[in-house]
JSON list of C-alpha atoms in Angstrom, two decimals:
[
{"chain": "V", "resi": 18, "resn": "MET", "atom": "CA", "xyz": [20.32, 2.53, -22.62]},
{"chain": "V", "resi": 19, "resn": "PHE", "atom": "CA", "xyz": [17.29, 4.62, -21.66]},
{"chain": "V", "resi": 20, "resn": "PHE", "atom": "CA", "xyz": [15.48, 3.82, -24.91]},
{"chain": "V", "resi": 21, "resn": "GLY", "atom": "CA", "xyz": [15.72, 0.08, -24.31]},
{"chain": "V", "resi": 22, "resn": "ALA", "atom": "CA", "xyz": [14.70, 0.51, -20.68]},
{"chain": "V", "resi": 23, "resn": "ARG", "atom": "CA", "xyz": [11.66, 2.56, -21.74]},
{"chain": "V", "resi": 24, "resn": "ASN", "atom": "CA", "xyz": [10.51, -0.20, -24.05]},
{"chain": "V", "resi": 25, "resn": "LYS", "atom": "CA", "xyz": [10.89, -2.74, -21.26]},
{"chain": "V", "resi": 26, "resn": "VAL", "atom": "CA", "xyz": [9.04, -0.55, -18.79]},
{"chain": "V", "resi": 27, "resn": "ASP", "atom": "CA", "xyz": [6.18, -0.16, -21.26]},
{"chain": "V", "resi": 28, "resn": "LYS", "atom": "CA", "xyz": [6.16, -3.90, -21.92]},
{"chain": "V", "resi": 29, "resn": "TYR", "atom": "CA", "xyz": [5.82, -4.78, -18.24]},
{"chain": "V", "resi": 30, "resn": "CYS", "atom": "CA", "xyz": [3.14, -2.15, -17.71]},
{"chain": "V", "resi": 31, "resn": "ASP", "atom": "CA", "xyz": [1.23, -3.76, -20.58]},
{"chain": "V", "resi": 32, "resn": "GLN", "atom": "CA", "xyz": [1.64, -7.14, -18.88]},
{"chain": "V", "resi": 33, "resn": "LEU", "atom": "CA", "xyz": [0.40, -5.75, -15.56]},
{"chain": "V", "resi": 34, "resn": "GLU", "atom": "CA", "xyz": [-2.71, -4.37, -17.23]},
{"chain": "V", "resi": 35, "resn": "ALA", "atom": "CA", "xyz": [-3.34, -7.65, -19.07]},
{"chain": "V", "resi": 36, "resn": "ALA", "atom": "CA", "xyz": [-2.62, -10.01, -16.15]},
{"chain": "V", "resi": 37, "resn": "GLU", "atom": "CA", "xyz": [-5.50, -12.39, -15.47]},
{"chain": "V", "resi": 38, "resn": "ASP", "atom": "CA", "xyz": [-4.21, -14.01, -12.29]},
{"chain": "V", "resi": 39, "resn": "PRO", "atom": "CA", "xyz": [-2.04, -13.03, -9.29]},
{"chain": "V", "resi": 40, "resn": "ALA", "atom": "CA", "xyz": [0.97, -15.03, -10.48]},
{"chain": "V", "resi": 41, "resn": "ALA", "atom": "CA", "xyz": [1.07, -13.21, -13.83]},
{"chain": "V", "resi": 42, "resn": "PHE", "atom": "CA", "xyz": [0.66, -9.88, -12.06]},
{"chain": "V", "resi": 43, "resn": "GLU", "atom": "CA", "xyz": [3.51, -10.61, -9.64]},
{"chain": "V", "resi": 44, "resn": "GLN", "atom": "CA", "xyz": [5.79, -11.71, -12.48]},
{"chain": "V", "resi": 45, "resn": "ALA", "atom": "CA", "xyz": [5.07, -8.53, -14.43]},
{"chain": "V", "resi": 46, "resn": "ALA", "atom": "CA", "xyz": [5.66, -6.41, -11.32]},
{"chain": "V", "resi": 47, "resn": "LEU", "atom": "CA", "xyz": [9.04, -8.04, -10.81]},
{"chain": "V", "resi": 48, "resn": "GLY", "atom": "CA", "xyz": [9.93, -7.40, -14.45]},
{"chain": "V", "resi": 49, "resn": "LEU", "atom": "CA", "xyz": [8.89, -3.77, -14.10]},
{"chain": "V", "resi": 50, "resn": "TRP", "atom": "CA", "xyz": [11.05, -3.30, -11.03]},
{"chain": "V", "resi": 51, "resn": "THR", "atom": "CA", "xyz": [14.07, -4.75, -12.85]},
{"chain": "V", "resi": 52, "resn": "ALA", "atom": "CA", "xyz": [13.52, -2.58, -15.93]},
{"chain": "V", "resi": 53, "resn": "ALA", "atom": "CA", "xyz": [12.94, 0.52, -13.80]},
{"chain": "V", "resi": 54, "resn": "GLN", "atom": "CA", "xyz": [16.50, 0.42, -12.49]},
{"chain": "V", "resi": 55, "resn": "LYS", "atom": "CA", "xyz": [17.78, 1.69, -15.86]},
{"chain": "V", "resi": 56, "resn": "ALA", "atom": "CA", "xyz": [14.86, 3.86, -16.93]},
{"chain": "V", "resi": 57, "resn": "ALA", "atom": "CA", "xyz": [14.84, 7.65, -17.21]},
{"chain": "V", "resi": 58, "resn": "PRO", "atom": "CA", "xyz": [12.72, 9.66, -14.73]},
{"chain": "V", "resi": 59, "resn": "ARG", "atom": "CA", "xyz": [10.28, 10.68, -17.49]},
{"chain": "V", "resi": 60, "resn": "ASP", "atom": "CA", "xyz": [9.62, 7.04, -18.35]},
{"chain": "V", "resi": 61, "resn": "LEU", "atom": "CA", "xyz": [9.30, 6.13, -14.68]},
{"chain": "V", "resi": 62, "resn": "THR", "atom": "CA", "xyz": [6.68, 8.85, -14.29]},
{"chain": "V", "resi": 63, "resn": "ALA", "atom": "CA", "xyz": [4.69, 7.48, -17.23]},
{"chain": "V", "resi": 64, "resn": "ALA", "atom": "CA", "xyz": [4.90, 3.99, -15.76]},
{"chain": "V", "resi": 65, "resn": "LEU", "atom": "CA", "xyz": [3.84, 5.25, -12.33]},
{"chain": "V", "resi": 66, "resn": "GLU", "atom": "CA", "xyz": [0.75, 6.89, -13.81]},
{"chain": "V", "resi": 67, "resn": "ARG", "atom": "CA", "xyz": [-0.30, 3.52, -15.25]},
{"chain": "V", "resi": 68, "resn": "CYS", "atom": "CA", "xyz": [0.55, 1.73, -12.02]},
{"chain": "V", "resi": 69, "resn": "ALA", "atom": "CA", "xyz": [-1.39, 4.25, -9.93]},
{"chain": "V", "resi": 70, "resn": "TRP", "atom": "CA", "xyz": [-4.47, 3.61, -12.05]},
{"chain": "V", "resi": 71, "resn": "LEU", "atom": "CA", "xyz": [-4.08, -0.13, -11.48]},
{"chain": "V", "resi": 72, "resn": "LEU", "atom": "CA", "xyz": [-3.49, 0.38, -7.78]},
{"chain": "V", "resi": 73, "resn": "SER", "atom": "CA", "xyz": [-6.81, 2.16, -7.36]},
{"chain": "V", "resi": 74, "resn": "GLY", "atom": "CA", "xyz": [-8.65, -0.96, -8.49]},
{"chain": "V", "resi": 75, "resn": "LEU", "atom": "CA", "xyz": [-6.86, -3.57, -6.37]},
{"chain": "V", "resi": 76, "resn": "SER", "atom": "CA", "xyz": [-7.99, -5.08, -3.09]},
{"chain": "V", "resi": 77, "resn": "VAL", "atom": "CA", "xyz": [-6.43, -3.84, 0.14]},
{"chain": "V", "resi": 78, "resn": "GLY", "atom": "CA", "xyz": [-4.17, -6.88, 0.38]},
{"chain": "V", "resi": 79, "resn": "SER", "atom": "CA", "xyz": [-2.86, -7.10, -3.17]},
{"chain": "V", "resi": 80, "resn": "GLY", "atom": "CA", "xyz": [-2.84, -3.32, -3.43]},
{"chain": "V", "resi": 81, "resn": "GLY", "atom": "CA", "xyz": [-0.71, -3.02, -0.33]},
{"chain": "V", "resi": 82, "resn": "ARG", "atom": "CA", "xyz": [1.92, -5.25, -1.85]},
{"chain": "V", "resi": 83, "resn": "PHE", "atom": "CA", "xyz": [1.82, -3.44, -5.19]},
{"chain": "V", "resi": 84, "resn": "SER", "atom": "CA", "xyz": [1.92, -0.04, -3.50]},
{"chain": "V", "resi": 85, "resn": "ILE", "atom": "CA", "xyz": [5.44, -0.80, -2.27]},
{"chain": "V", "resi": 86, "resn": "LEU", "atom": "CA", "xyz": [6.63, -1.07, -5.88]},
{"chain": "V", "resi": 87, "resn": "CYS", "atom": "CA", "xyz": [4.81, 2.15, -6.76]},
{"chain": "V", "resi": 88, "resn": "GLY", "atom": "CA", "xyz": [6.55, 3.96, -3.93]},
{"chain": "V", "resi": 89, "resn": "ALA", "atom": "CA", "xyz": [9.88, 2.54, -5.06]},
{"chain": "V", "resi": 90, "resn": "LEU", "atom": "CA", "xyz": [9.35, 4.08, -8.51]},
{"chain": "V", "resi": 91, "resn": "VAL", "atom": "CA", "xyz": [9.09, 7.45, -6.78]},
{"chain": "V", "resi": 92, "resn": "GLU", "atom": "CA", "xyz": [12.33, 6.74, -4.97]},
{"chain": "V", "resi": 93, "resn": "LEU", "atom": "CA", "xyz": [13.93, 6.05, -8.37]},
{"chain": "V", "resi": 94, "resn": "GLY", "atom": "CA", "xyz": [12.80, 9.41, -9.75]},
{"chain": "V", "resi": 95, "resn": "ALA", "atom": "CA", "xyz": [9.16, 9.21, -10.88]},
{"chain": "V", "resi": 96, "resn": "GLN", "atom": "CA", "xyz": [7.03, 12.29, -10.24]},
{"chain": "V", "resi": 97, "resn": "PRO", "atom": "CA", "xyz": [4.63, 11.30, -7.43]},
{"chain": "V", "resi": 98, "resn": "ASP", "atom": "CA", "xyz": [1.51, 13.31, -8.29]},
{"chain": "V", "resi": 99, "resn": "ALA", "atom": "CA", "xyz": [-0.56, 10.42, -9.64]},
{"chain": "V", "resi": 100, "resn": "LEU", "atom": "CA", "xyz": [0.19, 8.16, -6.69]},
{"chain": "V", "resi": 101, "resn": "VAL", "atom": "CA", "xyz": [-0.93, 10.25, -3.72]},
{"chain": "V", "resi": 102, "resn": "GLY", "atom": "CA", "xyz": [-4.69, 9.70, -4.14]},
{"chain": "V", "resi": 103, "resn": "PRO", "atom": "CA", "xyz": [-4.55, 5.91, -4.63]},
{"chain": "V", "resi": 104, "resn": "VAL", "atom": "CA", "xyz": [-2.08, 5.45, -1.76]},
{"chain": "V", "resi": 105, "resn": "ALA", "atom": "CA", "xyz": [-4.06, 7.68, 0.60]},
{"chain": "V", "resi": 106, "resn": "ASP", "atom": "CA", "xyz": [-7.29, 5.86, -0.29]},
{"chain": "V", "resi": 107, "resn": "GLY", "atom": "CA", "xyz": [-5.67, 2.45, 0.14]},
{"chain": "V", "resi": 108, "resn": "LEU", "atom": "CA", "xyz": [-4.06, 3.41, 3.43]},
{"chain": "V", "resi": 109, "resn": "LEU", "atom": "CA", "xyz": [-7.39, 4.63, 4.80]},
{"chain": "V", "resi": 110, "resn": "ARG", "atom": "CA", "xyz": [-9.19, 1.45, 3.73]},
{"chain": "V", "resi": 111, "resn": "SER", "atom": "CA", "xyz": [-6.51, -0.71, 5.30]},
{"chain": "V", "resi": 112, "resn": "LEU", "atom": "CA", "xyz": [-6.61, 1.31, 8.51]},
{"chain": "V", "resi": 113, "resn": "GLU", "atom": "CA", "xyz": [-10.38, 0.98, 8.78]},
{"chain": "V", "resi": 114, "resn": "GLN", "atom": "CA", "xyz": [-10.25, -2.77, 8.18]},
{"chain": "V", "resi": 115, "resn": "ALA", "atom": "CA", "xyz": [-7.28, -3.18, 10.53]},
{"chain": "V", "resi": 116, "resn": "ARG", "atom": "CA", "xyz": [-9.17, -1.42, 13.29]},
{"chain": "V", "resi": 117, "resn": "ARG", "atom": "CA", "xyz": [-12.10, -3.80, 12.86]},
{"chain": "V", "resi": 118, "resn": "PHE", "atom": "CA", "xyz": [-9.63, -6.66, 13.06]},
{"chain": "V", "resi": 119, "resn": "ARG", "atom": "CA", "xyz": [-8.06, -5.33, 16.26]},
{"chain": "V", "resi": 120, "resn": "ASP", "atom": "CA", "xyz": [-11.42, -4.80, 17.93]},
{"chain": "V", "resi": 121, "resn": "ALA", "atom": "CA", "xyz": [-12.78, -8.19, 16.86]},
{"chain": "V", "resi": 122, "resn": "TRP", "atom": "CA", "xyz": [-9.57, -9.93, 17.94]},
{"chain": "V", "resi": 123, "resn": "SER", "atom": "CA", "xyz": [-10.06, -8.68, 21.47]},
{"chain": "V", "resi": 124, "resn": "GLY", "atom": "CA", "xyz": [-13.60, -10.06, 21.50]},
{"chain": "V", "resi": 125, "resn": "ALA", "atom": "CA", "xyz": [-12.63, -13.43, 20.07]},
{"chain": "V", "resi": 126, "resn": "GLY", "atom": "CA", "xyz": [-10.86, -14.60, 23.20]},
{"chain": "V", "resi": 127, "resn": "ALA", "atom": "CA", "xyz": [-9.11, -13.06, 26.16]},
{"chain": "V", "resi": 128, "resn": "GLY", "atom": "CA", "xyz": [-5.38, -12.74, 26.40]},
{"chain": "V", "resi": 129, "resn": "GLN", "atom": "CA", "xyz": [-4.12, -13.81, 22.97]},
{"chain": "V", "resi": 130, "resn": "LYS", "atom": "CA", "xyz": [-1.58, -11.40, 21.52]},
{"chain": "V", "resi": 131, "resn": "LEU", "atom": "CA", "xyz": [-2.34, -9.68, 18.24]},
{"chain": "V", "resi": 132, "resn": "PRO", "atom": "CA", "xyz": [-0.46, -11.26, 15.32]},
{"chain": "V", "resi": 133, "resn": "ASP", "atom": "CA", "xyz": [2.46, -9.45, 13.73]},
{"chain": "V", "resi": 134, "resn": "PRO", "atom": "CA", "xyz": [0.97, -7.36, 10.89]},
{"chain": "V", "resi": 135, "resn": "GLU", "atom": "CA", "xyz": [4.12, -8.07, 8.86]},
{"chain": "V", "resi": 136, "resn": "ALA", "atom": "CA", "xyz": [3.61, -11.85, 9.03]},
{"chain": "V", "resi": 137, "resn": "ALA", "atom": "CA", "xyz": [0.64, -12.52, 6.76]},
{"chain": "V", "resi": 138, "resn": "ASP", "atom": "CA", "xyz": [2.10, -15.76, 5.39]},
{"chain": "V", "resi": 139, "resn": "ASP", "atom": "CA", "xyz": [2.34, -17.21, 8.89]},
{"chain": "V", "resi": 140, "resn": "HIS", "atom": "CA", "xyz": [-0.85, -15.91, 10.48]},
{"chain": "V", "resi": 141, "resn": "LEU", "atom": "CA", "xyz": [-3.48, -14.82, 7.92]},
{"chain": "V", "resi": 142, "resn": "GLN", "atom": "CA", "xyz": [-5.48, -18.03, 7.65]},
{"chain": "V", "resi": 143, "resn": "GLY", "atom": "CA", "xyz": [-5.42, -18.67, 11.39]},
{"chain": "V", "resi": 144, "resn": "ALA", "atom": "CA", "xyz": [-6.49, -15.12, 12.10]},
{"chain": "V", "resi": 145, "resn": "VAL", "atom": "CA", "xyz": [-9.41, -15.39, 9.66]},
{"chain": "V", "resi": 146, "resn": "ALA", "atom": "CA", "xyz": [-10.54, -18.65, 11.28]},
{"chain": "V", "resi": 147, "resn": "ARG", "atom": "CA", "xyz": [-10.43, -17.01, 14.70]},
{"chain": "V", "resi": 148, "resn": "LEU", "atom": "CA", "xyz": [-12.67, -14.14, 13.61]},
{"chain": "V", "resi": 149, "resn": "VAL", "atom": "CA", "xyz": [-15.20, -16.02, 11.48]},
{"chain": "V", "resi": 150, "resn": "PRO", "atom": "CA", "xyz": [-17.50, -16.83, 14.44]},
{"chain": "V", "resi": 151, "resn": "LEU", "atom": "CA", "xyz": [-17.72, -13.13, 15.27]},
{"chain": "V", "resi": 152, "resn": "LEU", "atom": "CA", "xyz": [-17.72, -11.47, 11.86]},
{"chain": "V", "resi": 153, "resn": "GLY", "atom": "CA", "xyz": [-18.65, -14.11, 9.29]},
{"chain": "V", "resi": 154, "resn": "GLY", "atom": "CA", "xyz": [-16.36, -15.39, 6.57]},
{"chain": "V", "resi": 155, "resn": "GLU", "atom": "CA", "xyz": [-16.17, -12.45, 4.17]},
{"chain": "V", "resi": 156, "resn": "ALA", "atom": "CA", "xyz": [-15.92, -9.77, 6.85]},
{"chain": "V", "resi": 157, "resn": "ALA", "atom": "CA", "xyz": [-13.32, -11.79, 8.77]},
{"chain": "V", "resi": 158, "resn": "TYR", "atom": "CA", "xyz": [-11.15, -12.06, 5.68]},
{"chain": "V", "resi": 159, "resn": "ARG", "atom": "CA", "xyz": [-11.47, -8.35, 4.85]},
{"chain": "V", "resi": 160, "resn": "ALA", "atom": "CA", "xyz": [-10.59, -7.36, 8.41]},
{"chain": "V", "resi": 161, "resn": "ALA", "atom": "CA", "xyz": [-7.55, -9.64, 8.42]},
{"chain": "V", "resi": 162, "resn": "GLU", "atom": "CA", "xyz": [-6.55, -8.40, 4.98]},
{"chain": "V", "resi": 163, "resn": "GLY", "atom": "CA", "xyz": [-6.50, -4.87, 6.35]},
{"chain": "V", "resi": 164, "resn": "TRP", "atom": "CA", "xyz": [-4.47, -5.83, 9.41]},
{"chain": "V", "resi": 165, "resn": "PHE", "atom": "CA", "xyz": [-1.83, -7.65, 7.40]},
{"chain": "V", "resi": 166, "resn": "SER", "atom": "CA", "xyz": [-1.53, -4.94, 4.75]},
{"chain": "V", "resi": 167, "resn": "VAL", "atom": "CA", "xyz": [-1.56, -1.74, 6.78]},
{"chain": "V", "resi": 168, "resn": "THR", "atom": "CA", "xyz": [2.23, -1.54, 7.15]},
{"chain": "V", "resi": 169, "resn": "ASN", "atom": "CA", "xyz": [2.61, -2.17, 3.42]},
{"chain": "V", "resi": 170, "resn": "TRP", "atom": "CA", "xyz": [0.49, 0.88, 2.64]},
{"chain": "V", "resi": 171, "resn": "ALA", "atom": "CA", "xyz": [2.38, 2.90, 5.24]},
{"chain": "V", "resi": 172, "resn": "ARG", "atom": "CA", "xyz": [5.65, 2.51, 3.32]},
{"chain": "V", "resi": 173, "resn": "PRO", "atom": "CA", "xyz": [4.71, 4.42, 0.13]},
{"chain": "V", "resi": 174, "resn": "ALA", "atom": "CA", "xyz": [2.65, 6.85, 2.20]},
{"chain": "V", "resi": 175, "resn": "THR", "atom": "CA", "xyz": [5.77, 7.70, 4.20]},
{"chain": "V", "resi": 176, "resn": "THR", "atom": "CA", "xyz": [7.81, 8.08, 1.01]},
{"chain": "V", "resi": 177, "resn": "LEU", "atom": "CA", "xyz": [5.24, 10.43, -0.50]},
{"chain": "V", "resi": 178, "resn": "LEU", "atom": "CA", "xyz": [4.82, 12.46, 2.67]},
{"chain": "V", "resi": 179, "resn": "ARG", "atom": "CA", "xyz": [8.55, 13.00, 2.92]},
{"chain": "V", "resi": 180, "resn": "LYS", "atom": "CA", "xyz": [9.17, 13.81, -0.73]},
{"chain": "V", "resi": 181, "resn": "SER", "atom": "CA", "xyz": [6.04, 15.81, -1.60]},
{"chain": "V", "resi": 182, "resn": "PRO", "atom": "CA", "xyz": [4.04, 16.72, 1.52]},
{"chain": "V", "resi": 183, "resn": "GLU", "atom": "CA", "xyz": [2.28, 19.53, -0.36]},
{"chain": "V", "resi": 184, "resn": "LEU", "atom": "CA", "xyz": [0.48, 16.97, -2.52]},
{"chain": "V", "resi": 185, "resn": "TRP", "atom": "CA", "xyz": [-1.35, 15.69, 0.56]},
{"chain": "V", "resi": 186, "resn": "VAL", "atom": "CA", "xyz": [-2.78, 19.06, 1.52]},
{"chain": "V", "resi": 187, "resn": "PRO", "atom": "CA", "xyz": [-5.85, 18.88, -0.76]},
{"chain": "V", "resi": 188, "resn": "TYR", "atom": "CA", "xyz": [-6.65, 15.23, 0.04]},
{"chain": "V", "resi": 189, "resn": "PRO", "atom": "CA", "xyz": [-10.21, 15.48, 1.45]},
{"chain": "V", "resi": 190, "resn": "ARG", "atom": "CA", "xyz": [-9.97, 12.63, 3.97]},
{"chain": "V", "resi": 191, "resn": "ARG", "atom": "CA", "xyz": [-6.65, 13.52, 5.54]},
{"chain": "V", "resi": 192, "resn": "ALA", "atom": "CA", "xyz": [-8.19, 14.04, 8.99]},
{"chain": "V", "resi": 193, "resn": "GLU", "atom": "CA", "xyz": [-9.79, 10.59, 8.79]},
{"chain": "V", "resi": 194, "resn": "ILE", "atom": "CA", "xyz": [-6.40, 9.03, 8.12]},
{"chain": "V", "resi": 195, "resn": "VAL", "atom": "CA", "xyz": [-4.92, 10.84, 11.10]},
{"chain": "V", "resi": 196, "resn": "GLY", "atom": "CA", "xyz": [-7.75, 9.66, 13.35]},
{"chain": "V", "resi": 197, "resn": "ALA", "atom": "CA", "xyz": [-7.48, 6.08, 12.10]},
{"chain": "V", "resi": 198, "resn": "VAL", "atom": "CA", "xyz": [-3.71, 6.04, 12.64]},
{"chain": "V", "resi": 199, "resn": "VAL", "atom": "CA", "xyz": [-4.13, 7.46, 16.15]},
{"chain": "V", "resi": 200, "resn": "ALA", "atom": "CA", "xyz": [-6.56, 4.64, 16.92]},
{"chain": "V", "resi": 201, "resn": "LEU", "atom": "CA", "xyz": [-4.10, 1.97, 15.80]},
{"chain": "V", "resi": 202, "resn": "VAL", "atom": "CA", "xyz": [-0.58, 3.24, 16.40]},
{"chain": "V", "resi": 203, "resn": "ALA", "atom": "CA", "xyz": [-0.31, 1.76, 19.89]},
{"chain": "V", "resi": 204, "resn": "ASP", "atom": "CA", "xyz": [-0.86, -1.70, 18.39]},
{"chain": "V", "resi": 205, "resn": "VAL", "atom": "CA", "xyz": [1.05, -1.05, 15.14]},
{"chain": "V", "resi": 206, "resn": "PRO", "atom": "CA", "xyz": [4.06, 1.10, 16.05]},
{"chain": "V", "resi": 207, "resn": "ASP", "atom": "CA", "xyz": [5.25, 1.16, 12.44]},
{"chain": "V", "resi": 208, "resn": "LEU", "atom": "CA", "xyz": [2.49, 3.69, 11.79]},
{"chain": "V", "resi": 209, "resn": "ASP", "atom": "CA", "xyz": [4.22, 6.25, 13.98]},
{"chain": "V", "resi": 210, "resn": "GLY", "atom": "CA", "xyz": [6.14, 7.74, 11.05]},
{"chain": "V", "resi": 211, "resn": "VAL", "atom": "CA", "xyz": [2.96, 8.35, 9.06]},
{"chain": "V", "resi": 212, "resn": "LEU", "atom": "CA", "xyz": [1.33, 9.98, 12.07]},
{"chain": "V", "resi": 213, "resn": "GLU", "atom": "CA", "xyz": [4.32, 12.24, 12.68]},
{"chain": "V", "resi": 214, "resn": "LEU", "atom": "CA", "xyz": [4.45, 13.35, 9.06]},
{"chain": "V", "resi": 215, "resn": "LEU", "atom": "CA", "xyz": [0.71, 13.97, 8.81]},
{"chain": "V", "resi": 216, "resn": "SER", "atom": "CA", "xyz": [0.13, 15.71, 12.12]},
{"chain": "V", "resi": 217, "resn": "GLY", "atom": "CA", "xyz": [3.51, 16.92, 13.38]},
{"chain": "V", "resi": 218, "resn": "PRO", "atom": "CA", "xyz": [4.64, 20.53, 13.71]},
{"chain": "V", "resi": 219, "resn": "ASP", "atom": "CA", "xyz": [6.14, 20.53, 10.22]},
{"chain": "V", "resi": 220, "resn": "LYS", "atom": "CA", "xyz": [3.09, 19.12, 8.43]},
{"chain": "V", "resi": 221, "resn": "ALA", "atom": "CA", "xyz": [2.18, 20.51, 5.05]}
]
């Protein structure tokens, strides 16, 4: 069983690396998740190392979605070492962009509630249009991308912090993540778990 699963895991990792468009990437990711259910921990670790390398090159938005799968591989038994750096980097980028979004949103018009960061499909395009007059097109999109991906990045970060907090100790920008989370947690309560794990009394 494990041998067949390993071959399938390798096949879908190959497809992820070769994907030339988002649809092909998403299809390969779904295949990987299905194959991972029956794979041995050693094979999951090898797959996670390849996925972590891919993750480090993705945008904040697409990376946030893919990071959830990467975290799920850890939950299934993959060793997490290779994932901490890419997830920490992605989380910090999303936090920085989300903060720009929050600040610009306040300046774009009084009284309108911030959109739900979990509801990108419903609100992303409208949010970008609202911020374009203040930030310009590219910056508006990047800010919105950060806002609507920050809770995605928080999921694998929480998994990693709970399972292997010692791996976060050497990360050089840990204090920046804590500061960025502090600045946003009142508006994005789902970040509270990350903040507690990074800065609580039992931190690594």
